[in-house]
Coordinates of C-alpha atoms in Angstrom, one line a residue:
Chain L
X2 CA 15.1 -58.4 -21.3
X3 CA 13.7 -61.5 -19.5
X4 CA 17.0 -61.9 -17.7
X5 CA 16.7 -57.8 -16.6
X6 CA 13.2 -58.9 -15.5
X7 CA 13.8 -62.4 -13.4
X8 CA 17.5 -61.2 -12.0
X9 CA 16.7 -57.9 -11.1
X10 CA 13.2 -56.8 -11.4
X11 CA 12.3 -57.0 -7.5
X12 CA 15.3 -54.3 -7.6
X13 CA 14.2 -52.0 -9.8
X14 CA 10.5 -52.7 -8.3
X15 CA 11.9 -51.6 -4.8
X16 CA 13.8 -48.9 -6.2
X17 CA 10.8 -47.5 -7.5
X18 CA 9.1 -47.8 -4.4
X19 CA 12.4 -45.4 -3.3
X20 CA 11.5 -42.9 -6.1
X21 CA 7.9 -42.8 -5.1
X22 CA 8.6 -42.7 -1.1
X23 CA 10.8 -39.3 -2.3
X24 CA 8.8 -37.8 -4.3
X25 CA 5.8 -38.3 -1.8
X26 CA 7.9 -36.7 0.9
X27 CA 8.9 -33.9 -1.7
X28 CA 5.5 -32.9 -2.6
X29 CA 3.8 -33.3 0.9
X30 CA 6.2 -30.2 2.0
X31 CA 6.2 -28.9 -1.4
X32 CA 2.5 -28.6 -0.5
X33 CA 3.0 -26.7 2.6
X34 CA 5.8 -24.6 1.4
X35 CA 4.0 -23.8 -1.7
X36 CA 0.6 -22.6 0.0
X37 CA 2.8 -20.5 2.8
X38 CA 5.1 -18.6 -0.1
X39 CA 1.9 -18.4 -2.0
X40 CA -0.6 -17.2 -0.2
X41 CA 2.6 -14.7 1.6
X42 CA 2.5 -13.5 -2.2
X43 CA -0.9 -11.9 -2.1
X44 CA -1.0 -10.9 1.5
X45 CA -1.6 -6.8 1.1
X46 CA 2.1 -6.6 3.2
X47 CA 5.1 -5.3 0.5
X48 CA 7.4 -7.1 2.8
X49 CA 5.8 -10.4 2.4
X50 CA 5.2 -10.5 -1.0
X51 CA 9.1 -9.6 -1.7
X52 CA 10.1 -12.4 0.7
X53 CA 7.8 -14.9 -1.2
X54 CA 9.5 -13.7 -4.5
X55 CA 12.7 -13.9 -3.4
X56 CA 12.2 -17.6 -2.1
X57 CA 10.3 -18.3 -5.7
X58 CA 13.5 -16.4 -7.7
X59 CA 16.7 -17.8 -6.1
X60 CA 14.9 -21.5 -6.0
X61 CA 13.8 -20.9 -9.5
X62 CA 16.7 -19.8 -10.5
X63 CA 18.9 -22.7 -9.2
X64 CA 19.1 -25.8 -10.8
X65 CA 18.0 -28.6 -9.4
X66 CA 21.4 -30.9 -9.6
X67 CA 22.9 -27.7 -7.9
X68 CA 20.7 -27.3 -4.8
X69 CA 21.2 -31.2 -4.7
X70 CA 25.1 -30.9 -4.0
X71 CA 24.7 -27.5 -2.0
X72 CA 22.2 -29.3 0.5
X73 CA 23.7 -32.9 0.6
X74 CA 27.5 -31.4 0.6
X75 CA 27.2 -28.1 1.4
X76 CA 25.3 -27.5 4.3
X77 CA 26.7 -30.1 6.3
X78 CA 30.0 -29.0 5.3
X79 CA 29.7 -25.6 6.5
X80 CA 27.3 -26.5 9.8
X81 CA 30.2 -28.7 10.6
X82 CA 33.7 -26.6 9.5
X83 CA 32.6 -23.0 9.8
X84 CA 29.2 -22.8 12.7
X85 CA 30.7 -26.2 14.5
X86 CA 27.0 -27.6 14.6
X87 CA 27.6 -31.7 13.8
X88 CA 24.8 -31.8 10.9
X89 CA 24.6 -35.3 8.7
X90 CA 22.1 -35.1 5.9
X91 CA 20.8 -38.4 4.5
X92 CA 20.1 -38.5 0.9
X93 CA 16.8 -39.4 1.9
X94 CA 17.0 -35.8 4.2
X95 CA 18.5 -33.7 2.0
X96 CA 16.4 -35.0 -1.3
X97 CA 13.2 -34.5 0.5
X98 CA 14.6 -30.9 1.0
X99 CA 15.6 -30.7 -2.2
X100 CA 12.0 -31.5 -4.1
X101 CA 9.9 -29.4 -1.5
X102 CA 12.2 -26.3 -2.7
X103 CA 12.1 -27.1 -5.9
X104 CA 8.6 -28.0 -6.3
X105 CA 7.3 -25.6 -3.7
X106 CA 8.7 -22.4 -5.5
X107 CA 6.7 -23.2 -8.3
X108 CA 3.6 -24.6 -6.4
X109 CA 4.0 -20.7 -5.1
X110 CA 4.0 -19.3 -7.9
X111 CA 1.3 -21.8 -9.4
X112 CA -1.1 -20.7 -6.2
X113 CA -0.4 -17.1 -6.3
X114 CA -1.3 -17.3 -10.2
X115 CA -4.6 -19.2 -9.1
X116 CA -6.1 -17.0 -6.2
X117 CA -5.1 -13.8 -8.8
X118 CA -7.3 -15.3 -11.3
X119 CA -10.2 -15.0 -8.9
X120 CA -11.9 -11.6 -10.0
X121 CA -10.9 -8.9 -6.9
X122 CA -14.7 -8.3 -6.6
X123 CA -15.1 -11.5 -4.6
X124 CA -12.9 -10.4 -2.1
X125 CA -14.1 -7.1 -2.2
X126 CA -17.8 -8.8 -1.7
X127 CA -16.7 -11.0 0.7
X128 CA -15.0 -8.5 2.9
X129 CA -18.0 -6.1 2.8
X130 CA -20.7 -8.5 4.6
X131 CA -17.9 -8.1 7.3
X132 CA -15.9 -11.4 6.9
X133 CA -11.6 -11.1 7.2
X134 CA -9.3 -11.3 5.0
X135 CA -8.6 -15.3 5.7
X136 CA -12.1 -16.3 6.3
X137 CA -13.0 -14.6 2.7
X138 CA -9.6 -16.2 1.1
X139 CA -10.9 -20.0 3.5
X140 CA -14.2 -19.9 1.9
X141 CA -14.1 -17.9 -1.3
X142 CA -11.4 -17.2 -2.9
X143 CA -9.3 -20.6 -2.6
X144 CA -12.1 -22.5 -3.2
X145 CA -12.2 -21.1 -6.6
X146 CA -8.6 -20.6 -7.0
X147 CA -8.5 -24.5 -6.8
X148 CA -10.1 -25.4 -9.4
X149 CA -8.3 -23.3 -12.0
X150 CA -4.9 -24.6 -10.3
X151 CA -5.3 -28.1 -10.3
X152 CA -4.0 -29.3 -13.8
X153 CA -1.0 -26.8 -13.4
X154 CA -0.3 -28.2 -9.8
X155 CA -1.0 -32.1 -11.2
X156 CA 1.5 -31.2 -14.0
X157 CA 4.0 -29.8 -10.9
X158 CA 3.7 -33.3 -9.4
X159 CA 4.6 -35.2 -12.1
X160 CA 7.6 -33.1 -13.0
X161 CA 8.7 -33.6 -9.6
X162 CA 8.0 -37.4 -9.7
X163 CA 10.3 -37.4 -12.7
X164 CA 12.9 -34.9 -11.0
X165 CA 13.6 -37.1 -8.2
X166 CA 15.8 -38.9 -10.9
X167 CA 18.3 -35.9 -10.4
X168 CA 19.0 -37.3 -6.4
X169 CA 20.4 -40.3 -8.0
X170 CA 23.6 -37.8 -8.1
X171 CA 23.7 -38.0 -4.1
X172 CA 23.7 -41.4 -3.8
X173 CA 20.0 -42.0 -2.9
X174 CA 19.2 -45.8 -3.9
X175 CA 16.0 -44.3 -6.4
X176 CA 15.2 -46.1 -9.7
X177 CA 17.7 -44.6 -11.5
X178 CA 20.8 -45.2 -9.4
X179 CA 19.5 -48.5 -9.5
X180 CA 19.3 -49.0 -12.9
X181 CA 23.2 -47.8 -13.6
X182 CA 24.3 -50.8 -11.3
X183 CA 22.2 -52.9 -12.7
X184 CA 23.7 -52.0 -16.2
X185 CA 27.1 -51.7 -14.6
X186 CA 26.5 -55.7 -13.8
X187 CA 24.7 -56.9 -17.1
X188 CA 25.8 -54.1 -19.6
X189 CA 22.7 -54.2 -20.9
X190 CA 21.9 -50.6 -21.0
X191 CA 18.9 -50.8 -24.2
X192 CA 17.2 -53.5 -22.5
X193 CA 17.5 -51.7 -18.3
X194 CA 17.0 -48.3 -19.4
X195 CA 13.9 -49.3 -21.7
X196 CA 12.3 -51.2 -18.4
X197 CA 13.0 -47.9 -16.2
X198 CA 11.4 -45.6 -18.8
X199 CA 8.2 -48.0 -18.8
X200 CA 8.4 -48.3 -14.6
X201 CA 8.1 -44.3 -15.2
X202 CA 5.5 -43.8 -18.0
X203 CA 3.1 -46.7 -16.3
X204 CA 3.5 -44.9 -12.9
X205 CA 3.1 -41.2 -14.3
X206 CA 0.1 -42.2 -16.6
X207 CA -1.8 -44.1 -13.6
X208 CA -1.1 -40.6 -11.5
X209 CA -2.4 -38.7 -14.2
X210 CA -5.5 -40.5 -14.6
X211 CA -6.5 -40.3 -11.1
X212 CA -5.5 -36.7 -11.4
X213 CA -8.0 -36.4 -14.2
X214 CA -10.9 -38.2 -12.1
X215 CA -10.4 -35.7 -9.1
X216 CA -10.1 -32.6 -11.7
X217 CA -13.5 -33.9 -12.7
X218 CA -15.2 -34.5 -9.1
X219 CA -13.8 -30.8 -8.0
X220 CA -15.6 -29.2 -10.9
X221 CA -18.7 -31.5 -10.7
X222 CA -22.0 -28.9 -11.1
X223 CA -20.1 -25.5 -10.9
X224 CA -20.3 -24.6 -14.2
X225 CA -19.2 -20.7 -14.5
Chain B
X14 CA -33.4 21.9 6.6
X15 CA -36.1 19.4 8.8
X16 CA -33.4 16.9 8.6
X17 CA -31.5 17.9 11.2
X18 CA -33.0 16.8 14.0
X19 CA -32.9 13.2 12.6
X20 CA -29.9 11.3 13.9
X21 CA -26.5 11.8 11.4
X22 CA -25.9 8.2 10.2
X23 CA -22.6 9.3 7.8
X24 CA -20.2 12.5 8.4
X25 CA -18.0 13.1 5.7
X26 CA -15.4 16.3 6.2
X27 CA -12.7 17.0 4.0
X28 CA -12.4 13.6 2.3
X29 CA -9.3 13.1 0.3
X30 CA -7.9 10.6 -1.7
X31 CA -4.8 9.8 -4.4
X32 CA -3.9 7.1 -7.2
X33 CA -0.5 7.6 -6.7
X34 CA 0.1 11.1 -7.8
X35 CA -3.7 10.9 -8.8
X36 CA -5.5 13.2 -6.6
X37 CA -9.3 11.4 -7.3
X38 CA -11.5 13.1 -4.1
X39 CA -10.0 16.6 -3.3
X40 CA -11.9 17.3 -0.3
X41 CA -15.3 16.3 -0.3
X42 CA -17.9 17.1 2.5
X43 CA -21.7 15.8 3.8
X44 CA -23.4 14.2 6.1
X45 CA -26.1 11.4 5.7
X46 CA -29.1 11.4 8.5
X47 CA -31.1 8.4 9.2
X48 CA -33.4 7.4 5.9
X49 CA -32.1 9.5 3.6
X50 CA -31.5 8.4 0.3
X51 CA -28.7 10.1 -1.7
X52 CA -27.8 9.6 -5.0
X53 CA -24.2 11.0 -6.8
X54 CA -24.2 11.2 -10.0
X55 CA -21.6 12.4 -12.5
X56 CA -19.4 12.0 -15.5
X57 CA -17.0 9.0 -14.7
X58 CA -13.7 9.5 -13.8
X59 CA -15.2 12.1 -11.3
X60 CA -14.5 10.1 -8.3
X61 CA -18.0 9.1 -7.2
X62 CA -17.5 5.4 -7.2
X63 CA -14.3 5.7 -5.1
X64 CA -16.0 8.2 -3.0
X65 CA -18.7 5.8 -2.5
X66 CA -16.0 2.7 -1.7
X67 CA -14.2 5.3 0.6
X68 CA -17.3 4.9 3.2
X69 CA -17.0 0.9 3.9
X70 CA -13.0 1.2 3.8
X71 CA -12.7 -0.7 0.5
X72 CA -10.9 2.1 -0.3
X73 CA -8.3 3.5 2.0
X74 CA -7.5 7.3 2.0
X75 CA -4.8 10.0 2.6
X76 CA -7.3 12.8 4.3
X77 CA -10.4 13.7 6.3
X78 CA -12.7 12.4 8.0
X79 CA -15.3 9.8 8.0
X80 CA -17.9 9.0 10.8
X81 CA -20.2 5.9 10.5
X82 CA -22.9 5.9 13.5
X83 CA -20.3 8.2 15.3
X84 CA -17.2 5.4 14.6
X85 CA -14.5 7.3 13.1
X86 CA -14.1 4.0 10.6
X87 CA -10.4 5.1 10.0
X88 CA -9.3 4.9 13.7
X89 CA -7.0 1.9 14.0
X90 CA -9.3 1.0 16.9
X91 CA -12.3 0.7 15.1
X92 CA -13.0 -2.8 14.2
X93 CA -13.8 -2.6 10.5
X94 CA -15.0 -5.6 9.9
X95 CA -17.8 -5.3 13.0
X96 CA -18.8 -1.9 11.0
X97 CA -18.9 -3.3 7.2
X98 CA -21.4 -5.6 9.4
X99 CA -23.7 -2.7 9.2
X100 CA -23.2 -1.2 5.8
X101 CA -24.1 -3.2 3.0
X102 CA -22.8 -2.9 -0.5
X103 CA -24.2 -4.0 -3.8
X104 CA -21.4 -3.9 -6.8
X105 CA -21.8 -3.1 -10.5
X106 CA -21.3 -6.6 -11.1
X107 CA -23.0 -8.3 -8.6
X108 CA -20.1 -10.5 -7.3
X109 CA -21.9 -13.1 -6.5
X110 CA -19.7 -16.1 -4.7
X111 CA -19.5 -18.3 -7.8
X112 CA -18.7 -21.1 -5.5
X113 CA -21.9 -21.5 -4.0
X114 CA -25.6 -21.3 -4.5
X115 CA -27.7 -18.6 -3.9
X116 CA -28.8 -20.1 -0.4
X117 CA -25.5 -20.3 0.2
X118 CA -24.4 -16.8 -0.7
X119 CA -26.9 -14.8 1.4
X120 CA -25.8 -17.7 4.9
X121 CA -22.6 -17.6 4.2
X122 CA -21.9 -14.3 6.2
X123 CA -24.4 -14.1 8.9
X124 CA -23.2 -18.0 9.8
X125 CA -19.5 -17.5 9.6
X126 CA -19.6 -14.6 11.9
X127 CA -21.7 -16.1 14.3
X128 CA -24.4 -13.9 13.8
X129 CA -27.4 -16.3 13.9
X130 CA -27.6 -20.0 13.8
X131 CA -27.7 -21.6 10.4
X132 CA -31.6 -22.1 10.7
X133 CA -32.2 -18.9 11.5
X134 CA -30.1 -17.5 8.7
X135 CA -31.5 -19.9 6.1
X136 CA -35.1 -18.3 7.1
X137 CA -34.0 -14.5 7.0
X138 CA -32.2 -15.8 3.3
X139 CA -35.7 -16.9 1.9
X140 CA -37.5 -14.3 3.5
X141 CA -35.1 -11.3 2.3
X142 CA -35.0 -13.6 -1.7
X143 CA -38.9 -12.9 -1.0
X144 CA -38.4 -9.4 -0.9
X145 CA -36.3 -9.2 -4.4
X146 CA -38.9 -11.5 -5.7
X147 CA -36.6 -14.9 -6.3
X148 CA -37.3 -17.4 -3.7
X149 CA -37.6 -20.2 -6.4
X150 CA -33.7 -19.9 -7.4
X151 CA -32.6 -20.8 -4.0
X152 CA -30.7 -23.4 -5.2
X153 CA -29.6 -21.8 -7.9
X154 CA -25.8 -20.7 -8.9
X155 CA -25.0 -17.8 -9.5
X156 CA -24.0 -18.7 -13.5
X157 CA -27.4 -19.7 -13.7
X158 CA -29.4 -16.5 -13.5
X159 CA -30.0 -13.2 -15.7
X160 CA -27.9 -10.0 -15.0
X161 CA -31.1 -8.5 -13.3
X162 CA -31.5 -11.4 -11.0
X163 CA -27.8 -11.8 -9.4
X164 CA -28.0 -8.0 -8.5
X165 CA -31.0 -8.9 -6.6
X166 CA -29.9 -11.7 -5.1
X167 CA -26.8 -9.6 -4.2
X168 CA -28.9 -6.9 -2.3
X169 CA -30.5 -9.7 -0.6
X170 CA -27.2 -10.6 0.3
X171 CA -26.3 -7.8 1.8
X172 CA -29.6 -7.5 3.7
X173 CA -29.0 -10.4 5.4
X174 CA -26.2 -9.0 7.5
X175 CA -29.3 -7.1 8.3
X176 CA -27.7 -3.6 7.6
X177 CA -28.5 0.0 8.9
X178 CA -27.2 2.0 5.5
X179 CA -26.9 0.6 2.3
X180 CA -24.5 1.5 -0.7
X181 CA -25.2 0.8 -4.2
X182 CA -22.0 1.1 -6.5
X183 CA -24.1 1.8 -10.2
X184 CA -26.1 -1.3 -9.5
X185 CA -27.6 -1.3 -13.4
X186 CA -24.9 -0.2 -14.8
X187 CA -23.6 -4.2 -15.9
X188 CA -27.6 -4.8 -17.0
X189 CA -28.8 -5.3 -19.8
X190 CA -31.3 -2.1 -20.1
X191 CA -34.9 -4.9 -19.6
X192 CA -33.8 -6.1 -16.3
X193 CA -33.0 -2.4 -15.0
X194 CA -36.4 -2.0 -13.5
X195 CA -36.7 -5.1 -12.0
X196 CA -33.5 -4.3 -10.0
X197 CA -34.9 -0.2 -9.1
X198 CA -37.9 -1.6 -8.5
X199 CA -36.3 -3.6 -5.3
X200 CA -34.2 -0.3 -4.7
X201 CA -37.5 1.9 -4.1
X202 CA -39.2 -0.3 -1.8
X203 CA -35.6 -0.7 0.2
X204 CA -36.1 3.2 -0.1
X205 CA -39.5 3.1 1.0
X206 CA -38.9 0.9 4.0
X207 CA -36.7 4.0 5.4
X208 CA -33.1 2.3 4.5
X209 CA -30.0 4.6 4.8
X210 CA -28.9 4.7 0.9
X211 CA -25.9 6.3 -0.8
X212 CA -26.7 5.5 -4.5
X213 CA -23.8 5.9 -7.3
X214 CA -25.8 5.3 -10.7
X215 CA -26.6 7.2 -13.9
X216 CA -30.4 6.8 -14.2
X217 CA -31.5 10.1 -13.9
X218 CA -35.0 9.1 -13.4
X219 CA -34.8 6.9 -10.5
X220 CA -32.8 10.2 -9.0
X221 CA -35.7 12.2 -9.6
X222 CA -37.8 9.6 -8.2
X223 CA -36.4 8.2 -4.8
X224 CA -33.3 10.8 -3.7
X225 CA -34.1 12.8 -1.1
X226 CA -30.6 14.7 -2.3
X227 CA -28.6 14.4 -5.2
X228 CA -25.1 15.2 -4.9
X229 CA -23.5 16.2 -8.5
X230 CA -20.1 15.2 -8.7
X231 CA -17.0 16.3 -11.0
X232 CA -13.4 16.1 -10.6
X233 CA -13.1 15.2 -7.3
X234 CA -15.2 17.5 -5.5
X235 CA -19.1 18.1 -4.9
X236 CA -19.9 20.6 -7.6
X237 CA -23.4 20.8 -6.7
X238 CA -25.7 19.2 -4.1
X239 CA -29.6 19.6 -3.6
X240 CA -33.2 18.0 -4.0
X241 CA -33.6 16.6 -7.2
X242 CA -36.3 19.6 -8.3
X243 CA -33.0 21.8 -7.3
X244 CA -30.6 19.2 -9.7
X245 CA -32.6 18.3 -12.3
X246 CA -34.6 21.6 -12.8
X247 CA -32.8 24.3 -11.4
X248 CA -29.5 23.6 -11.9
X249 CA -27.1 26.4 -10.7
X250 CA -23.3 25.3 -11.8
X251 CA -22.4 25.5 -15.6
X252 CA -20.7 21.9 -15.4
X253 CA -23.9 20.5 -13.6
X254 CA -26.1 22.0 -16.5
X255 CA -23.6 20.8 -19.1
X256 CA -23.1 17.4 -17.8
X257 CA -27.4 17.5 -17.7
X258 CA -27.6 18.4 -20.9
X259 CA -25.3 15.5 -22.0
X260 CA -27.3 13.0 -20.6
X261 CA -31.1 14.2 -20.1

């Protein structure tokens, strides 16, 4: 354990800076895609809300390790064989890609489930003093949506922190394809693998803490 | 009818509406001059509520016509958020923005469409919570107060926006039956002040007391309309005297 510690523990340390960098990039656009699919969900427009469930179904319906190969192989295999378009992907790229449409499928689903909760009367309230549709969702509706979405959408972040483990399939240097070269050196797979699940339950539980503290501020004096 | 020479605030001709293959208004007719106060009443299911959420667009629908100070509101020209400006609505229940406090509730509007400056808004919101009889719960939230005073902190709400016509969707009908008065109480003097009201409830004695017409609906249509003497006393239609006699 102490020679997995002095020989490679500035590795792994780096490597988990990797994982983090990843999933960071992952959830920003997750964010982003996630609030576009979602709020394209409630929009009173059939097309929209079948465009948003489509996105939410095919991505939901794909595993992860899957859209992984499609995007890091795939894509550039076809941009550059069939449409003659020179694409590389890094696995940096095409993981970032990969989290934000994993995670942002269920961020959609996780925000459409949130501004539904909001009783239709707000709206209906809001829109009868005059205000629009996205100045009533802006200072209404999402505001309360929030709250009752933020331990599903803290939960969705730390799934994804722990999916980024699945890139380590396309090659991209995270603390898991770390830790199999570092057991591939030492063979000493109890001692490497226990330290990475640690580097993961220490980083997760001090993410899920601060989550809890914000979760508290947000509902701070707004009892229902 | 005197009325007529008063200016026509709401036409209504031929107003129809589905649920699908729901037919819920099959053609309904009136106008509403200046002042008046109208109150539908009927058995529910009868279409009055939807009728009522027809007039603010809340409700979209399949036929007629409806005219709101001479703006055909379903003309894709008409700006309907400029002409909700001028009709207030108070809900069964209250809907009150749980997000913020009552100051908050009754700026919120006037502020965010530009309508007056935030000082001037927070001084028509105190003023009009003077009215209902609530300026001490301000700072309130809405979780904080009694049935009885969100729905008049809601119709100060709405009279912030500083509305020519008013519709009240069974305003009491959420109450508990001590805090009804309090909340007709606020209605009459709105009535008093010479406020354009469509009214949608079930107290039969406020009807009597405040309409200047009660319109008796069932099944999608006016069945009836009149003073309330002509309603309540003199009823002509067998489902208006049955539906009466349920409830008197």
């Amino acid at each position: 354990m102490a020679r997995i510690i002095s020989g490679y523990g500035s590795l792994l340390l780096a490597a988990m800076g990797q994982t983090l960098l990843l999933a960071l990039l992952g959830l920003v656009f997750a964010s982003v895609l996630g609030m576009f699919f979602g709020l394209l969900s409630v929009v009173r427009n059939k097309a929209c809300n079948v465009i948003a469930q489509i996105f939410v179904d095919v991505i939901r319906g794909v595993p992860l390790l899957v859209l992984a190969y499609f995007i890091f192989f795939g894509v550039p295999y076809a941009a550059n064989n069939i449409l003659h378009i020179p694409v590389t992907l890094s696995a940096l790229q095409a993981g970032t890609i990969c989290l934000a449409l994993n995670c942002g499928a269920y961020m959609a689903e996780i925000i459409r489930a949130g501004i539904q909760s909001v009783d239709v009367g707000q709206m209906e309230a809001a829109r009868s003093l005059g205000l629009p549709w996205w100045r009533a969702m802006q200072r209404v509706i999402l505001p309360q949506a929030i709250r009752t979405m933020i331990p599903s959408i803290i939960n969705q972040f730390i799934i994804t922190l722990k999916d980024t483990s699945i890139l380590s399939a396309i090659g991209f240097p995270e603390l898991v394809n770390t830790a199999k070269n570092v057991v591939a050196n030492t063979f000493m797979s109890f001692q490497t693998w226990g330290i990475v699940a640690v580097m993961y339950l220490i980083v997760i539980t001090i993410l899920s803490r601060v989550a809890k503290i914000v979760e508290r501020r947000l509902s701070r004096g707004r009892e229902r | 009818m005197a009325e007529r020479d008063k200016r026509c605030k709401i036409r209504i001709t031929n107003l129809r509406k589905n649920f699908g293959e729901l037919e819920v208004l099959k053609g309904i007719s009136t106008e509403v001059t200046e002042g008046e106060v109208v109150v539908i009443i009927g058995p529910s299911g009868s279409g009055k509520s939807t009728f009522l959420r027809c007039i603010n667009r809340l409700e979209t629908f399949e036929g007629g016509q409806i005219v709101v100070d001479g703006v055909d509101i379903a003309d894709h020209r008409t700006d309907i958020n400029q002409l909700r400006e001028r009709v207030g609505m108070v809900f069964q229940h209250f809907n009150l923005f749980a997000n913020m406090n009552v100051l908050r509730n009754l700026t919120l509007a006037p502020v965010d469409l530009k309508k007056t400056t935030v000082s001037e808004a927070q001084d028509r919101a105190l003023q009009m919570l003077r009215k209902v009889g609530l300026e001490d719960k301000i700072l309130s939230y809405p979780a904080q107060l009694s049935g009885g005073q969100k729905q008049r902190v809601a119709i100060a709400r709405a009279l912030c926006m500083n509305p020519d016509i008013m519709l009240f969707d069974e305003p009491t009908s959420a109450l508990d039956p001590e805090m009804v008065g309090e909340v007709l109480q606020v209605m009459k003097q709105l009535a008093a002040d010479g406020m354009t009201m469509m009214i949608v409830t079930h107290e039969i004695g406020f009807a009597r007391e405040v309409a200047d017409r009660v319109l008796f609906m069932d099944d999608g249509r006016i069945v009836e309309e009149g003073t309330p003497e002509e309603i309540f006393t003199r009823p002509k239609e067998p489902r208006t005297i049955d539906f009466l006699n349920k409830v008197l």
